[in-house]
Coordinates of C-alpha atoms in Angstrom, one line a residue:
M1 CA -14.2 1.2 20.0
S2 CA -10.8 1.9 21.6
R3 CA -8.0 4.0 20.1
A4 CA -6.0 0.9 19.5
D5 CA -8.9 -0.8 17.6
F6 CA -9.6 2.3 15.6
A7 CA -5.9 2.5 14.6
R8 CA -6.1 -1.2 13.5
L9 CA -9.2 -0.4 11.4
L10 CA -7.5 2.4 9.7
V11 CA -4.4 0.2 8.9
L12 CA -6.7 -2.5 7.6
A13 CA -8.6 0.0 5.4
A14 CA -5.3 1.3 4.0
L15 CA -3.9 -2.2 3.3
W16 CA -7.1 -3.2 1.5
G17 CA -7.6 0.0 -0.3
L18 CA -4.0 0.3 -1.5
A19 CA -4.0 -3.3 -2.6
F20 CA -5.6 -2.1 -6.0
V21 CA -2.7 0.3 -6.4
F22 CA -0.2 -2.5 -5.9
I23 CA -2.2 -4.7 -8.3
R24 CA -2.1 -2.0 -11.0
V25 CA 1.6 -1.7 -10.7
A26 CA 2.4 -5.5 -10.7
V27 CA -0.1 -6.9 -13.1
P28 CA 1.3 -5.6 -16.5
P29 CA 4.5 -7.7 -16.3
L30 CA 3.3 -10.6 -14.3
G31 CA -0.3 -11.0 -15.7
P32 CA -3.3 -11.8 -13.5
V33 CA -2.7 -15.5 -13.0
A34 CA 1.0 -15.4 -11.9
L35 CA 0.4 -12.3 -9.8
T36 CA -2.5 -14.0 -7.9
A37 CA -0.6 -17.3 -7.6
I38 CA 2.3 -15.6 -5.9
R39 CA 0.0 -13.6 -3.8
V40 CA -2.0 -16.4 -2.3
L41 CA 1.1 -18.8 -2.0
V42 CA 3.0 -16.3 0.1
A43 CA -0.1 -15.3 2.1
G44 CA -1.0 -18.9 2.7
V45 CA 2.4 -19.9 4.1
L46 CA 2.6 -16.9 6.4
L47 CA -0.9 -17.5 7.6
A48 CA -0.2 -21.1 8.2
L49 CA 2.9 -20.2 10.3
Y50 CA 0.8 -17.7 12.3
A51 CA -1.9 -20.3 12.8
A52 CA 0.6 -22.8 14.2
H53 CA 2.0 -19.9 16.4
V54 CA -1.5 -19.2 18.0
G55 CA -2.5 -22.9 18.2
A56 CA -5.1 -22.8 15.5
A57 CA -4.8 -26.2 13.8
V58 CA -5.3 -26.0 10.0
R59 CA -6.2 -29.7 9.7
A60 CA -6.0 -29.7 5.8
G61 CA -6.6 -33.5 5.6
E62 CA -10.1 -33.3 7.1
R63 CA -11.1 -29.8 5.9
W64 CA -9.7 -29.8 2.4
K65 CA -13.2 -29.7 0.6
L66 CA -14.2 -26.6 2.7
Y67 CA -10.8 -24.9 2.1
A68 CA -11.2 -25.6 -1.6
I69 CA -14.6 -24.1 -1.9
V70 CA -13.8 -21.0 0.1
G71 CA -10.3 -20.8 -1.5
F72 CA -11.9 -20.7 -4.9
F73 CA -14.7 -18.2 -4.2
N74 CA -12.7 -16.0 -1.7
S75 CA -9.2 -16.0 -3.2
A76 CA -8.5 -17.7 -6.4
A77 CA -11.4 -16.5 -8.5
P78 CA -11.9 -13.0 -7.2
F79 CA -8.3 -12.1 -6.9
S80 CA -7.7 -13.3 -10.5
L81 CA -10.8 -11.3 -11.7
V82 CA -9.7 -8.1 -10.1
A83 CA -6.2 -8.5 -11.4
L84 CA -7.5 -9.2 -14.9
S85 CA -9.9 -6.2 -14.7
Q86 CA -6.9 -4.0 -13.7
T87 CA -5.0 -4.7 -16.9
V88 CA -7.3 -2.0 -18.3
L89 CA -9.2 -0.5 -15.3
T90 CA -7.6 2.1 -13.2
A91 CA -7.2 1.4 -9.5
S92 CA -9.8 4.0 -8.6
W93 CA -12.4 2.3 -10.8
A94 CA -11.6 -1.1 -9.4
V95 CA -11.7 -0.2 -5.8
V96 CA -15.0 1.5 -6.1
L97 CA -16.7 -1.3 -8.1
V98 CA -15.4 -4.0 -5.7
A99 CA -16.8 -1.8 -2.8
T100 CA -20.3 -3.2 -3.9
T101 CA -19.4 -6.6 -2.2
P102 CA -21.5 -6.0 1.0
L103 CA -24.5 -5.0 -1.1
Q104 CA -24.3 -8.2 -3.1
T105 CA -23.7 -10.2 0.1
A106 CA -26.9 -8.9 1.5
L107 CA -28.8 -10.2 -1.5
V108 CA -27.0 -13.5 -1.6
A109 CA -27.5 -14.0 2.1
A110 CA -31.2 -13.3 1.7
L111 CA -31.5 -15.8 -1.2
V112 CA -29.3 -18.6 0.3
L113 CA -29.5 -18.2 4.1
G114 CA -33.0 -16.8 4.3
E115 CA -31.9 -13.6 6.1
R116 CA -34.3 -10.8 6.2
F117 CA -33.9 -8.4 3.3
T118 CA -35.4 -5.3 4.8
L119 CA -36.6 -2.0 3.2
R120 CA -33.4 -0.4 4.4
K121 CA -31.3 -3.0 2.7
A122 CA -33.4 -2.7 -0.4
V123 CA -32.8 1.1 -0.5
G124 CA -29.1 0.6 0.1
L125 CA -28.9 -2.0 -2.8
V126 CA -30.7 0.6 -5.1
L127 CA -28.3 3.3 -4.2
G128 CA -25.4 1.0 -4.9
I129 CA -26.8 0.0 -8.3
G130 CA -27.4 3.7 -9.1
G131 CA -23.8 4.4 -8.3
V132 CA -22.5 1.6 -10.5
A133 CA -24.9 2.8 -13.3
L134 CA -23.6 6.3 -13.1
L135 CA -20.0 5.0 -13.4
V136 CA -20.8 2.7 -16.3
G137 CA -23.3 4.9 -18.2
W138 CA -21.5 8.2 -18.1
R139 CA -19.9 9.2 -21.4
G140 CA -17.6 12.2 -21.8
A141 CA -14.6 13.3 -23.9
A142 CA -12.3 13.5 -20.9
E143 CA -12.6 9.9 -19.9
A144 CA -13.7 6.9 -22.0
V145 CA -15.7 4.3 -20.1
P146 CA -13.7 1.1 -19.7
P147 CA -14.6 -2.1 -21.6
F148 CA -17.7 -3.9 -20.3
W149 CA -15.7 -7.2 -19.6
A150 CA -13.3 -5.4 -17.3
I151 CA -16.3 -3.8 -15.3
A152 CA -18.0 -7.2 -15.2
C153 CA -14.8 -8.8 -13.8
A154 CA -14.6 -6.3 -11.0
L155 CA -18.3 -6.7 -10.1
G156 CA -18.0 -10.5 -10.6
A157 CA -15.2 -10.5 -7.9
G158 CA -17.7 -8.9 -5.5
T159 CA -20.2 -11.6 -6.3
M160 CA -17.5 -14.3 -5.6
Y161 CA -16.7 -12.7 -2.2
S162 CA -20.4 -12.7 -1.5
F163 CA -20.7 -16.4 -2.1
A164 CA -17.5 -17.0 -0.1
A165 CA -19.0 -15.1 2.9
V166 CA -22.3 -17.1 2.8
T167 CA -20.4 -20.4 2.4
T168 CA -18.1 -19.7 5.3
K169 CA -21.0 -18.8 7.5
K170 CA -23.0 -21.9 6.5
L171 CA -20.2 -24.5 6.6
G172 CA -17.3 -23.1 8.4
G173 CA -18.6 -22.1 11.8
G174 CA -16.4 -24.5 13.7
V175 CA -13.2 -23.6 12.0
P176 CA -10.9 -21.0 13.5
P177 CA -10.8 -18.0 11.3
V178 CA -7.0 -17.9 11.1
A179 CA -7.0 -21.6 10.1
M180 CA -9.7 -20.8 7.4
G181 CA -7.5 -18.1 6.0
A182 CA -4.4 -20.2 5.8
G183 CA -6.2 -23.3 4.5
S184 CA -8.2 -21.4 1.9
M185 CA -5.1 -19.4 0.6
L186 CA -3.1 -22.5 0.3
A187 CA -5.9 -24.3 -1.5
A188 CA -6.1 -21.3 -3.9
A189 CA -2.4 -21.6 -4.5
V190 CA -2.8 -25.3 -5.5
M191 CA -5.5 -24.3 -8.0
L192 CA -3.7 -21.5 -9.6
W193 CA 0.0 -22.5 -9.9
P194 CA -0.7 -25.2 -12.6
L195 CA -2.2 -22.4 -14.6
V196 CA 0.9 -20.2 -14.5
A197 CA 2.4 -22.4 -17.2
L198 CA -0.6 -21.7 -19.5
V199 CA -0.7 -17.9 -18.8
P200 CA 2.9 -17.0 -17.9
P201 CA 4.2 -13.6 -17.1
T202 CA 4.8 -11.4 -20.1
A203 CA 8.0 -9.6 -18.9
M204 CA 10.5 -9.5 -16.2
P205 CA 8.9 -7.5 -13.4
S206 CA 10.7 -4.2 -12.4
A207 CA 11.8 -3.3 -9.0
A208 CA 8.5 -1.5 -8.4
A209 CA 6.4 -4.4 -9.5
T210 CA 8.4 -6.9 -7.5
L211 CA 8.0 -4.7 -4.3
S212 CA 4.2 -4.2 -5.0
T213 CA 3.7 -7.9 -5.3
L214 CA 5.4 -8.6 -2.0
V215 CA 3.6 -5.8 -0.2
L216 CA 0.3 -7.1 -1.7
A217 CA 1.0 -10.7 -0.5
V218 CA 2.5 -9.8 2.9
G219 CA 0.6 -6.6 3.9
S220 CA -2.7 -6.5 1.9
T221 CA -3.4 -10.1 2.2
A222 CA -1.7 -11.9 5.2
A223 CA -1.3 -9.1 7.7
A224 CA -4.7 -7.7 6.6
L225 CA -6.4 -10.9 7.4
V226 CA -4.8 -11.1 10.8
L227 CA -6.0 -7.6 11.6
Y228 CA -9.5 -8.4 10.2
F229 CA -9.8 -11.5 12.4
G230 CA -8.5 -9.6 15.5
L231 CA -11.0 -6.8 14.9
I232 CA -13.8 -9.3 14.7
R233 CA -12.9 -10.7 18.1
S234 CA -12.5 -7.4 19.8
V235 CA -15.2 -5.1 18.3
G236 CA -17.5 -7.5 16.5
P237 CA -18.3 -8.0 12.9
V238 CA -20.7 -5.0 12.4
K239 CA -18.0 -2.4 13.4
T240 CA -15.4 -4.3 11.5
M241 CA -17.4 -4.2 8.3
T242 CA -17.1 -0.3 8.4
V243 CA -13.7 -0.9 6.9
N244 CA -15.7 -1.0 3.6
F245 CA -16.3 2.7 4.0
L246 CA -12.6 3.6 4.4
S247 CA -10.8 1.3 1.9
P248 CA -12.2 3.0 -1.2
L249 CA -11.1 6.3 0.1
F250 CA -7.5 5.0 0.6
G251 CA -7.6 3.3 -2.7
V252 CA -8.8 6.4 -4.7
T253 CA -6.5 8.7 -2.8
G254 CA -3.5 6.3 -3.2
S255 CA -4.2 6.0 -7.0
M256 CA -4.2 9.7 -7.3
V257 CA -1.0 10.3 -5.2
L258 CA 1.0 7.3 -6.4
L259 CA -0.2 6.7 -9.9
G260 CA -1.4 10.1 -11.0
E261 CA -5.0 9.0 -11.7
R262 CA -7.7 11.7 -11.9
L263 CA -10.8 12.0 -9.8
T264 CA -13.6 12.6 -12.1
W265 CA -17.2 13.7 -11.0
P266 CA -18.9 10.3 -12.0
L267 CA -16.4 8.5 -10.0
A268 CA -16.8 10.7 -7.0
V269 CA -20.7 10.8 -7.2
G270 CA -20.9 7.2 -8.1
G271 CA -18.6 6.2 -5.2
A272 CA -20.6 8.4 -2.9
L273 CA -23.8 6.5 -3.8
I274 CA -22.2 3.1 -3.4
L275 CA -20.8 4.1 0.1
G276 CA -24.3 5.5 1.0
G277 CA -25.8 2.1 0.0
L278 CA -23.1 0.4 2.2
A279 CA -24.2 2.7 5.1
L280 CA -27.8 1.4 4.9
V281 CA -26.8 -2.2 4.4
L282 CA -24.2 -2.5 7.1
R283 CA -25.9 -0.3 9.7
S284 CA -26.8 -2.2 12.9
R285 CA -30.2 -1.8 14.6

């Protein structure tokens, strides 16, 4: 991997890891639905413009079913679930729990696509489950364990991402990745905006919440996807997936520095177990 590609990988990890910090700041006034609706609409428009610039036709008229499926599982549902969980979860908890996505993807791919579920992947999955169990099962006076529904939402977002990855691989092989990103984001926006009237923002967002929403949409969503697709082309999917090791580190560090969150030993040890599981699942032969 060249220095330029490694720098892009670090930027991508920072954008995805810090997204949980931006969500934590923006979700109290906007609510999970409005925040996600703004995020996917802004990102979808920017990605559509970028797709037109690079000559990747979106072709929404003939691909709308695929975009709707991927948009639901990869954007509308998981983004909303993460935002909902972060109404009570700290950014540190959320980023570590969502980091289990590749572990869940390995299991879903084995069940749906028939991919080999090797002993190495099984051990990685067990380590990941152990890390989550440590996070959820620990009780102490210093930090109360968050509500089960919030933990389930964060883990459920990872499950949604897993189904989106499998669906994209199975049905979207002929679609340019940038077009897939633009089409699925815009489809997610179509799904979510009618719901904003049912679950409107609860307060006028502050300057910090407004800025966090814009950075989340432009940086952690639109720009991050462009970096992601570019890395897949230049270094391949296996090396690109190592971003999953780095993004939790940026997320936890950012939450400590910017939000004043504490790093507890269950979070540190549980996160280490999850990252160890990722290492086994994502390691190439």
